[in-house]
Coordinates of C-alpha atoms and ligand atoms in Angstrom, one line a residue:
M1409 CA 0.0 0.3 -0.3
A1410 CA 1.5 3.5 -1.2
F1411 CA -0.3 5.8 1.6
P1412 CA 1.6 5.3 4.9
K1413 CA -0.5 4.6 8.0
G1414 CA -1.3 7.4 9.7
F1415 CA -1.8 9.4 6.3
L1416 CA -4.0 12.6 6.8
W1417 CA -6.8 12.4 4.3
G1418 CA -9.5 14.8 4.7
G1419 CA -10.5 18.4 3.3
A1420 CA -9.8 22.0 3.6
S1421 CA -11.8 25.0 4.3
A1422 CA -11.1 28.9 5.4
A1423 CA -12.9 31.2 7.6
N1424 CA -13.7 33.9 5.4
Q1425 CA -15.2 31.5 2.7
Y1426 CA -17.1 28.9 4.6
E1427 CA -17.5 30.1 8.5
G1428 CA -20.1 33.4 8.1
G1429 CA -21.3 34.7 11.1
W1430 CA -19.2 38.2 10.2
D1431 CA -20.7 40.5 13.0
E1432 CA -21.7 37.6 15.6
G1433 CA -19.8 36.9 18.8
G1434 CA -17.8 40.2 18.7
R1435 CA -16.0 39.8 15.7
G1436 CA -14.6 42.4 13.4
P1437 CA -14.7 42.6 10.0
C1438 CA -11.7 41.2 7.8
I1439 CA -10.8 42.7 4.4
F1440 CA -12.8 39.8 2.8
D1441 CA -16.1 41.0 4.7
A1442 CA -15.6 44.0 2.1
I1443 CA -15.4 42.4 -1.2
T1444 CA -18.0 42.2 -3.4
A1445 CA -19.3 39.0 -5.6
G1446 CA -17.9 38.6 -9.0
S1447 CA -18.2 36.2 -11.7
A1448 CA -16.0 34.2 -14.3
T1449 CA -16.0 37.3 -16.2
Q1450 CA -16.3 40.3 -14.0
K1451 CA -13.5 41.1 -11.0
R1452 CA -14.3 41.0 -7.3
E1453 CA -14.1 44.1 -5.8
F1454 CA -12.3 45.0 -2.4
H1455 CA -14.2 48.2 -0.5
S1456 CA -12.8 50.0 2.3
E1457 CA -15.7 50.0 4.5
I1458 CA -18.9 47.6 4.5
K1459 CA -21.4 49.6 2.1
E1460 CA -25.2 49.7 2.5
G1461 CA -26.9 47.9 -0.2
V1462 CA -23.9 46.0 -1.3
Y1463 CA -24.2 42.0 -1.1
Y1464 CA -21.0 40.4 0.4
P1465 CA -21.0 37.1 0.0
N1466 CA -18.3 36.2 2.5
H1467 CA -20.6 37.7 5.4
T1468 CA -22.7 34.5 5.5
A1469 CA -20.5 32.4 3.4
T1470 CA -22.0 28.8 3.8
D1471 CA -22.5 29.4 7.9
F1472 CA -20.1 27.0 9.2
Y1473 CA -20.8 29.1 12.3
H1474 CA -24.2 27.8 12.9
H1475 CA -23.7 24.4 11.5
Y1476 CA -20.5 23.5 12.5
K1477 CA -21.7 20.5 14.4
E1478 CA -23.5 19.3 11.8
D1479 CA -20.9 19.5 9.2
I1480 CA -18.3 18.0 11.6
A1481 CA -20.5 14.9 12.0
L1482 CA -20.6 14.8 8.1
M1483 CA -16.7 14.8 7.9
G1484 CA -16.8 12.1 10.7
E1485 CA -18.9 10.0 8.6
M1486 CA -16.4 10.4 5.5
G1487 CA -13.7 9.2 7.7
F1488 CA -11.7 12.4 7.8
K1489 CA -8.3 12.2 9.7
T1490 CA -7.8 15.9 9.6
F1491 CA -9.8 19.2 8.7
R1492 CA -8.1 22.0 7.3
M1493 CA -9.7 25.5 8.7
S1494 CA -8.5 28.7 9.3
I1495 CA -9.0 30.7 12.3
G1496 CA -10.5 34.0 11.7
W1497 CA -8.1 36.6 13.3
S1498 CA -11.0 39.4 13.4
R1499 CA -13.0 37.1 15.7
I1500 CA -10.1 36.7 18.0
F1501 CA -8.9 40.6 17.7
P1502 CA -11.8 42.6 16.1
R1503 CA -9.6 45.2 15.2
G1504 CA -6.3 43.6 15.0
D1505 CA -4.2 45.6 17.3
E1506 CA -5.8 45.2 20.5
E1507 CA -4.1 43.8 23.5
T1508 CA -7.2 41.6 24.9
P1509 CA -8.4 39.0 22.9
N1510 CA -12.6 38.6 22.2
E1511 CA -13.2 35.5 24.3
E1512 CA -16.2 34.6 22.9
G1513 CA -14.3 34.5 19.6
L1514 CA -11.9 32.1 21.4
K1515 CA -14.6 30.1 22.9
F1516 CA -15.9 29.7 19.4
Y1517 CA -13.0 27.8 18.0
E1518 CA -12.4 25.9 21.0
D1519 CA -15.8 24.3 20.8
V1520 CA -14.8 23.6 17.4
F1521 CA -11.8 22.0 18.3
K1522 CA -13.8 19.9 20.8
E1523 CA -16.3 18.5 18.3
L1524 CA -13.6 17.4 16.1
K1525 CA -12.0 15.3 18.8
K1526 CA -15.1 13.9 19.2
Y1527 CA -14.5 12.4 15.8
D1528 CA -10.7 11.8 16.1
I1529 CA -10.5 14.5 13.4
E1530 CA -6.8 16.3 13.7
P1531 CA -7.3 20.0 13.1
L1532 CA -4.9 21.6 10.5
V1533 CA -5.1 25.4 11.1
T1534 CA -3.8 28.4 8.8
I1535 CA -3.4 30.9 11.2
L1536 CA -4.0 33.5 8.3
H1537 CA -6.2 32.6 5.1
Y1538 CA -6.2 36.1 3.7
E1539 CA -7.9 37.3 6.7
T1540 CA -6.6 40.4 7.8
P1541 CA -8.8 42.7 9.8
L1542 CA -10.0 45.6 7.8
Y1543 CA -8.8 47.8 10.4
L1544 CA -5.4 46.7 10.0
A1545 CA -5.7 47.4 6.1
N1546 CA -7.3 50.9 6.3
E1547 CA -5.1 52.1 9.5
Y1548 CA -1.7 50.5 8.7
N1549 CA -1.7 49.7 5.0
G1550 CA -1.7 46.2 6.0
W1551 CA 1.4 44.0 5.6
Y1552 CA 3.7 47.0 4.2
S1553 CA 3.6 48.3 7.8
R1554 CA 6.0 46.2 9.9
K1555 CA 4.0 46.7 12.7
L1556 CA 1.8 44.0 11.9
V1557 CA 4.5 41.5 12.5
D1558 CA 4.1 42.2 16.3
F1559 CA 0.1 42.1 16.1
Y1560 CA 0.2 38.9 14.3
Y1561 CA 2.5 37.9 16.8
H1562 CA 0.5 38.6 19.5
Y1563 CA -2.4 36.8 17.9
V1564 CA -0.1 33.9 17.4
E1565 CA 1.1 33.5 21.1
T1566 CA -3.0 33.9 22.2
I1567 CA -3.9 31.1 19.9
F1568 CA -0.8 28.9 20.7
E1569 CA -1.4 29.0 24.3
R1570 CA -5.2 28.9 23.9
Y1571 CA -5.4 26.0 21.6
K1572 CA -2.3 23.8 22.6
D1573 CA -3.8 20.8 23.9
Y1574 CA -6.1 20.6 20.5
V1575 CA -3.8 21.4 17.9
K1576 CA -0.7 20.3 16.6
Y1577 CA -0.4 21.2 12.7
W1578 CA -0.1 25.0 11.8
L1579 CA 0.3 27.1 8.8
T1580 CA 1.6 30.6 9.2
F1581 CA 0.2 32.0 5.9
N1582 CA -2.3 30.7 3.3
E1583 CA -0.7 30.8 -0.6
I1584 CA 2.3 33.3 0.7
N1585 CA 3.4 33.7 -2.8
C1586 CA 0.0 35.0 -4.1
I1587 CA 0.9 38.3 -2.4
A1588 CA 3.0 38.9 -5.6
I1589 CA 0.4 38.2 -8.4
G1590 CA -0.8 41.1 -9.7
D1591 CA -2.3 43.0 -6.6
P1592 CA -0.6 42.7 -3.0
Y1593 CA -4.2 43.2 -1.4
M1594 CA -5.7 40.3 -0.9
A1595 CA -2.7 38.3 0.5
G1596 CA -1.1 41.8 2.0
A1597 CA -3.9 43.9 2.8
C1598 CA -1.9 46.6 1.1
K1599 CA -2.3 49.1 -1.6
K1600 CA 0.1 51.0 -3.3
V1601 CA 1.8 54.0 -1.8
D1602 CA 2.5 57.5 -3.5
G1603 CA 6.4 57.5 -4.5
V1604 CA 6.9 53.9 -4.1
S1605 CA 6.7 51.1 -6.4
L1606 CA 4.1 48.5 -6.4
D1607 CA 6.9 45.9 -6.4
Q1608 CA 8.6 47.6 -3.5
V1609 CA 5.4 47.6 -1.4
T1610 CA 4.6 43.8 -2.5
Y1611 CA 8.1 42.5 -1.5
Q1612 CA 8.6 44.7 1.7
A1613 CA 5.0 43.4 2.7
A1614 CA 6.1 39.7 2.0
H1615 CA 9.5 40.5 4.1
H1616 CA 7.0 41.3 6.8
Q1617 CA 5.1 38.3 6.1
F1618 CA 8.6 36.1 6.6
L1619 CA 9.3 37.4 9.7
A1620 CA 5.8 37.0 11.1
S1621 CA 6.1 33.6 10.1
A1622 CA 9.6 33.1 11.5
K1623 CA 8.7 34.4 14.8
T1624 CA 6.1 31.8 14.7
V1625 CA 8.1 28.9 13.8
K1626 CA 10.4 29.7 16.7
L1627 CA 7.9 30.2 19.2
A1628 CA 6.5 26.9 18.4
H1629 CA 9.8 25.1 18.4
E1630 CA 10.8 26.8 21.8
K1631 CA 7.6 26.3 23.5
Y1632 CA 5.3 23.9 22.0
P1633 CA 7.9 21.3 20.7
Q1634 CA 4.8 19.2 19.8
F1635 CA 3.5 21.4 17.2
K1636 CA 4.5 21.2 13.3
V1637 CA 4.5 24.6 11.5
G1638 CA 4.3 24.8 7.9
M1639 CA 4.4 27.1 4.9
M1640 CA 1.7 27.0 2.3
L1641 CA 2.7 27.9 -1.0
G1642 CA -0.2 28.8 -3.7
G1643 CA 0.5 26.2 -6.7
L1644 CA 1.2 28.7 -9.4
F1645 CA 3.3 26.0 -11.1
F1646 CA 4.6 26.7 -14.9
Y1647 CA 5.1 24.5 -17.8
P1648 CA 7.3 25.8 -20.8
N1649 CA 5.2 26.5 -23.6
T1650 CA 7.5 25.5 -25.9
C1651 CA 10.8 24.1 -26.0
H1652 CA 11.9 27.1 -27.4
P1653 CA 15.0 28.0 -25.4
L1654 CA 13.4 31.4 -24.3
D1655 CA 10.5 29.7 -23.0
M1656 CA 12.5 27.5 -21.1
L1657 CA 14.2 30.5 -19.3
E1658 CA 10.7 32.1 -19.0
F1659 CA 9.5 28.8 -17.3
Q1660 CA 12.6 28.9 -14.9
K1661 CA 12.1 32.2 -14.2
M1662 CA 8.4 32.0 -13.2
N1663 CA 8.9 29.1 -11.2
Y1664 CA 11.4 30.7 -9.3
Q1665 CA 9.4 33.7 -8.3
Q1666 CA 7.3 31.1 -6.6
F1667 CA 10.3 29.2 -5.0
Y1668 CA 11.6 32.7 -4.0
F1669 CA 8.9 32.2 -1.2
C1670 CA 9.9 28.7 -0.3
D1671 CA 13.3 29.6 -0.1
L1672 CA 12.5 32.5 2.3
Q1673 CA 10.9 30.1 4.5
C1674 CA 12.5 26.7 4.4
R1675 CA 16.2 27.7 3.7
G1676 CA 15.8 31.2 5.8
Y1677 CA 17.5 33.5 3.6
Y1678 CA 17.7 35.8 0.5
N1679 CA 19.9 33.4 -1.9
N1680 CA 21.0 34.3 -5.1
H1681 CA 18.1 34.1 -6.9
A1682 CA 16.0 36.1 -4.6
K1683 CA 18.5 38.8 -4.8
A1684 CA 18.5 38.7 -8.6
L1685 CA 14.5 38.8 -8.6
L1686 CA 14.7 42.0 -6.1
K1687 CA 17.1 43.6 -8.2
S1688 CA 15.3 43.0 -11.5
K1689 CA 12.3 44.8 -9.9
G1690 CA 14.1 47.7 -8.5
V1691 CA 13.3 46.6 -5.0
V1692 CA 15.3 47.0 -1.9
I1693 CA 14.0 45.4 1.2
Q1694 CA 14.4 47.7 4.6
M1695 CA 15.9 45.2 6.9
E1696 CA 16.4 45.9 10.5
D1697 CA 19.0 44.3 12.9
G1698 CA 18.3 40.7 13.9
D1699 CA 15.9 40.1 10.5
E1700 CA 18.8 38.0 9.0
E1701 CA 19.1 35.5 11.8
L1702 CA 15.3 35.5 12.8
L1703 CA 14.6 34.2 8.9
R1704 CA 17.4 31.7 9.6
Q1705 CA 16.2 30.5 12.9
G1706 CA 12.3 30.3 12.1
T1707 CA 12.4 27.6 8.9
V1708 CA 9.5 25.5 8.6
D1709 CA 8.9 22.3 9.5
F1710 CA 7.0 21.0 6.5
I1711 CA 5.7 22.6 3.2
S1712 CA 2.1 22.3 2.2
F1713 CA 0.7 23.7 -1.0
S1714 CA -2.2 24.2 -3.2
Y1715 CA -2.5 22.3 -6.5
Y1716 CA -5.4 22.7 -9.0
M1717 CA -3.6 23.4 -12.5
T1718 CA -0.4 24.2 -14.4
I1719 CA 0.1 27.2 -16.5
N1720 CA 2.2 27.8 -19.6
A1721 CA 5.4 30.1 -19.4
S1722 CA 6.0 31.9 -22.9
V1723 CA 8.0 34.8 -23.8
S1724 CA 5.3 35.7 -26.5
A1725 CA 2.0 35.5 -24.0
N1726 CA -0.6 36.9 -25.9
P1727 CA -3.2 38.1 -23.2
E1728 CA -6.1 37.0 -25.4
L1729 CA -5.3 33.8 -24.1
A1730 CA -5.2 34.4 -20.6
L1731 CA -6.6 31.8 -18.6
A1732 CA -9.4 32.7 -16.5
G1733 CA -8.4 30.3 -13.9
S1734 CA -5.3 31.6 -13.2
G1735 CA -5.4 35.2 -13.7
I1736 CA -2.2 35.0 -15.4
A1737 CA -1.6 35.5 -19.3
S1738 CA -0.9 32.1 -20.5
P1739 CA -1.2 30.4 -23.9
R1740 CA -3.4 27.0 -23.5
N1741 CA -1.6 23.6 -23.2
P1742 CA -2.9 21.9 -26.1
Y1743 CA -2.7 18.4 -24.0
L1744 CA -4.8 19.6 -21.4
T1745 CA -8.5 19.8 -20.9
A1746 CA -9.8 22.9 -18.7
T1747 CA -12.7 23.4 -15.9
D1748 CA -15.4 25.8 -16.8
W1749 CA -13.4 28.3 -15.2
G1750 CA -10.4 27.9 -17.5
M1751 CA -8.1 25.8 -14.8
E1752 CA -6.1 23.4 -16.8
I1753 CA -6.4 19.8 -15.3
N1754 CA -3.0 18.2 -15.1
P1755 CA -2.6 15.2 -12.7
E1756 CA 0.8 14.2 -13.8
G1757 CA 1.9 18.3 -13.2
M1758 CA 1.4 17.2 -9.5
R1759 CA 3.7 14.5 -9.7
Y1760 CA 6.3 16.7 -11.4
F1761 CA 6.0 19.4 -8.9
L1762 CA 5.9 17.0 -5.8
N1763 CA 9.3 15.8 -6.8
E1764 CA 10.4 19.5 -7.6
L1765 CA 9.6 20.4 -4.2
Y1766 CA 11.2 17.5 -2.4
D1767 CA 14.0 17.6 -4.3
R1768 CA 14.7 21.3 -3.8
Y1769 CA 14.0 21.2 0.1
Q1770 CA 14.0 17.7 1.4
L1771 CA 10.8 18.7 4.0
P1772 CA 7.8 16.7 4.1
L1773 CA 5.1 17.8 1.9
F1774 CA 1.4 18.2 2.5
V1775 CA -1.0 18.8 -0.3
V1776 CA -3.5 21.4 1.3
E1777 CA -5.7 22.1 -1.4
N1778 CA -7.1 20.2 -4.6
G1779 CA -10.1 19.8 -6.4
L1780 CA -12.7 20.8 -9.2
G1781 CA -14.6 23.7 -9.1
A1782 CA -18.0 22.9 -11.2
V1783 CA -21.7 23.6 -11.3
D1784 CA -23.6 20.8 -9.4
E1785 CA -27.3 20.1 -10.0
L1786 CA -29.3 19.3 -7.0
T1787 CA -32.0 17.0 -8.4
E1788 CA -35.5 16.9 -6.8
D1789 CA -34.8 13.9 -4.6
G1790 CA -32.0 15.7 -2.9
K1791 CA -28.9 14.2 -4.7
V1792 CA -26.0 15.5 -6.5
H1793 CA -24.5 13.0 -9.1
D1794 CA -21.1 14.4 -9.7
P1795 CA -18.7 12.0 -11.7
Y1796 CA -16.6 14.6 -12.8
R1797 CA -15.4 15.3 -9.4
I1798 CA -14.6 11.6 -8.5
D1799 CA -12.6 11.5 -11.8
Y1800 CA -10.7 14.8 -11.1
L1801 CA -9.8 13.5 -7.8
R1802 CA -8.8 9.9 -8.6
E1803 CA -6.6 10.8 -11.0
H1804 CA -4.7 13.3 -8.7
I1805 CA -4.8 10.8 -5.8
K1806 CA -3.5 8.1 -8.4
V1807 CA -0.6 10.5 -8.8
M1808 CA 0.3 11.0 -5.3
D1809 CA 0.1 7.2 -4.9
K1810 CA 2.9 7.1 -7.7
A1811 CA 5.2 9.7 -6.3
I1812 CA 5.0 8.0 -3.0
S1813 CA 5.4 4.6 -4.0
E1814 CA 7.5 5.3 -7.1
D1815 CA 9.7 8.4 -6.4
G1816 CA 10.0 7.9 -2.6
I1817 CA 8.3 11.3 -1.5
D1818 CA 7.4 12.2 2.0
L1819 CA 3.9 13.0 1.7
M1820 CA 2.1 13.7 4.9
G1821 CA -1.7 14.2 3.7
Y1822 CA -4.3 15.4 1.2
T1823 CA -7.0 17.7 2.0
S1824 CA -9.2 18.8 -0.9
W1825 CA -10.5 22.1 -1.3
G1826 CA -14.1 23.2 -0.1
C1827 CA -15.0 19.9 1.1
I1828 CA -18.5 21.5 2.3
D1829 CA -19.2 24.1 -0.6
C1830 CA -17.9 27.2 0.2
I1831 CA -17.8 30.8 -1.7
S1832 CA -15.1 30.8 -4.4
A1833 CA -12.3 32.9 -3.4
G1834 CA -11.6 34.0 -7.0
T1835 CA -14.8 35.0 -8.2
G1836 CA -16.9 35.2 -5.1
E1837 CA -19.8 32.8 -6.7
M1838 CA -21.6 29.9 -5.2
K1839 CA -22.2 27.9 -8.1
K1840 CA -18.3 26.9 -8.1
R1841 CA -18.3 24.2 -6.0
Y1842 CA -16.0 21.7 -5.1
G1843 CA -17.4 19.8 -2.1
Y1844 CA -18.7 16.2 -1.1
V1845 CA -21.4 18.4 0.5
Y1846 CA -23.7 20.4 -1.4
V1847 CA -25.3 23.9 0.2
D1848 CA -28.2 25.1 -0.6
R1849 CA -27.3 28.9 -1.3
D1850 CA -27.0 30.8 -4.6
D1851 CA -24.8 33.2 -6.3
L1852 CA -27.4 36.1 -4.6
G1853 CA -27.5 34.7 -1.1
N1854 CA -30.8 32.5 -1.2
G1855 CA -31.4 29.4 -0.4
S1856 CA -31.6 27.4 3.1
L1857 CA -28.2 26.3 3.5
K1858 CA -29.1 23.1 4.2
R1859 CA -26.5 20.6 3.5
Y1860 CA -27.0 17.6 0.7
K1861 CA -24.4 14.4 0.3
K1862 CA -23.2 14.4 -3.2
D1863 CA -22.1 11.1 -4.9
S1864 CA -18.6 12.0 -4.2
F1865 CA -19.4 12.1 -0.5
D1866 CA -19.6 8.3 -0.1
W1867 CA -16.8 7.8 -2.5
Y1868 CA -14.2 9.8 -0.5
K1869 CA -15.5 8.0 2.4
K1870 CA -14.6 4.5 0.7
V1871 CA -11.3 6.0 -0.4
I1872 CA -10.0 7.1 3.2
A1873 CA -11.7 3.7 4.7
S1874 CA -9.0 1.8 2.5
N1875 CA -6.6 4.4 2.8
G1876 CA -6.3 5.3 -0.8
E1877 CA -6.7 1.6 -2.0
D1878 CA -10.1 1.8 -3.5
L1879 CA -10.6 4.5 -6.0
D1880 CA -13.4 3.1 -8.1
Ligands
BG6_559 C1 -6.8 28.9 -3.4 C2 -7.1 29.5 -1.9 O1 -6.3 29.7 -4.3 O2 -7.7 28.4 -4.3 C3 -8.8 29.1 -1.9 O3 -6.2 29.2 -1.2 C4 -9.4 29.1 -3.0 O4 -9.1 30.1 -0.9 C5 -9.3 28.2 -3.8 O5 -11.0 29.1 -2.8 C6 -9.9 27.8 -5.1 O6 -10.1 29.1 -6.0 P1 -11.5 29.7 -6.3 O7 -11.2 30.9 -6.6 O8 -12.0 28.5 -7.1 O9 -12.2 29.6 -4.6

């Protein structure tokens, strides 16, 4: 059997896309409470305040806040070994910079962890999944301000101490590399500053996130040796569009831009590639005494990543060929099919990148997001037949099997994305569904929020029960 005993099968979510209860229990708003709904063709818009009369889909999301017992029971029924979730920072510190935490918020997650324990489900907690408190974005320009390192650290100290008996696996930042894709607001809660280039803002904000992550890892190693703290890389993985020498260089450059983040979090220093990248962008990182030492001391225990697709790198990329799915202008790969949202489906690509990451860092890997966003139809008798999702997942699980058994990769687990339907991060739609459980909610916010098991629910249950052997 390829999958080791104790392999962490499960599903993944994020507070902002799943939890709802945005203004309950003393919670403050985060930047995702002020993002509009969008669609495959219409970009979502971040506002700096919550406006009357605007529909913000993440406010209710799919309401884990009021359904957590029912949802965790469903996860338990599927046999989940782990559940990836994030803690909403603004539920613990409503503004983000307070001294004293919000007890009601702390209690909510404690109740969730207790519920998970009943089913022997190990939480895998993302400390920040794009959910910077809105106040910190407005008052400090988010992660561009070094002050956020301390605010985040205080938040981390608080949750580490409170949840030390419930949580062992932590991820410091979701898809940390996404800060450098286009606009840094989603991942960095920061905007362009007059007289400073957007690249300077982006990479300085990323530096602050590296420091915050390193401090977190250091704290865990010193005070909570039972913890394992990982980094989380957004799966923006590139293929060369052709074997043209310039496409090869472009492919290497595009992948280095992602590995930049792994290098900093796994090796703990700005290496030659990092320095070259910063130089090419005219960025000078403002460092303080002790930063370099801290980065070296706070390297992560494992690497987790999301994997949905690959993207073709080409020197002559034609923006008209842009993939809706990646948001990056790139030509289509003629050997692959794509989802309805333009994400090119490439299971073998996952094997390539598992090997690439393992070869580079020799750290345990964890696939913490993967899945098919698709339109599902709820039948009159309350069923959802989703063979397309089963096919997608099966092919990726087969590849993980080979990566373990044939390539010798140390893979800790697999949590497919949006295990219970939630709001799409990219488009804000409800109809782009990933889950094993259908939630009755539409793009306009209508629906009972009632849960229905899809066909993939029973399939995944079998997969987990057989530890990845039975994929039929
Ligand atoms: C990842 C994010 O980029 O992809 C998730 O970490 C997100 O938050 C997931 O939901 C799928 O993307 P989308 O846009 O289909 O929700």
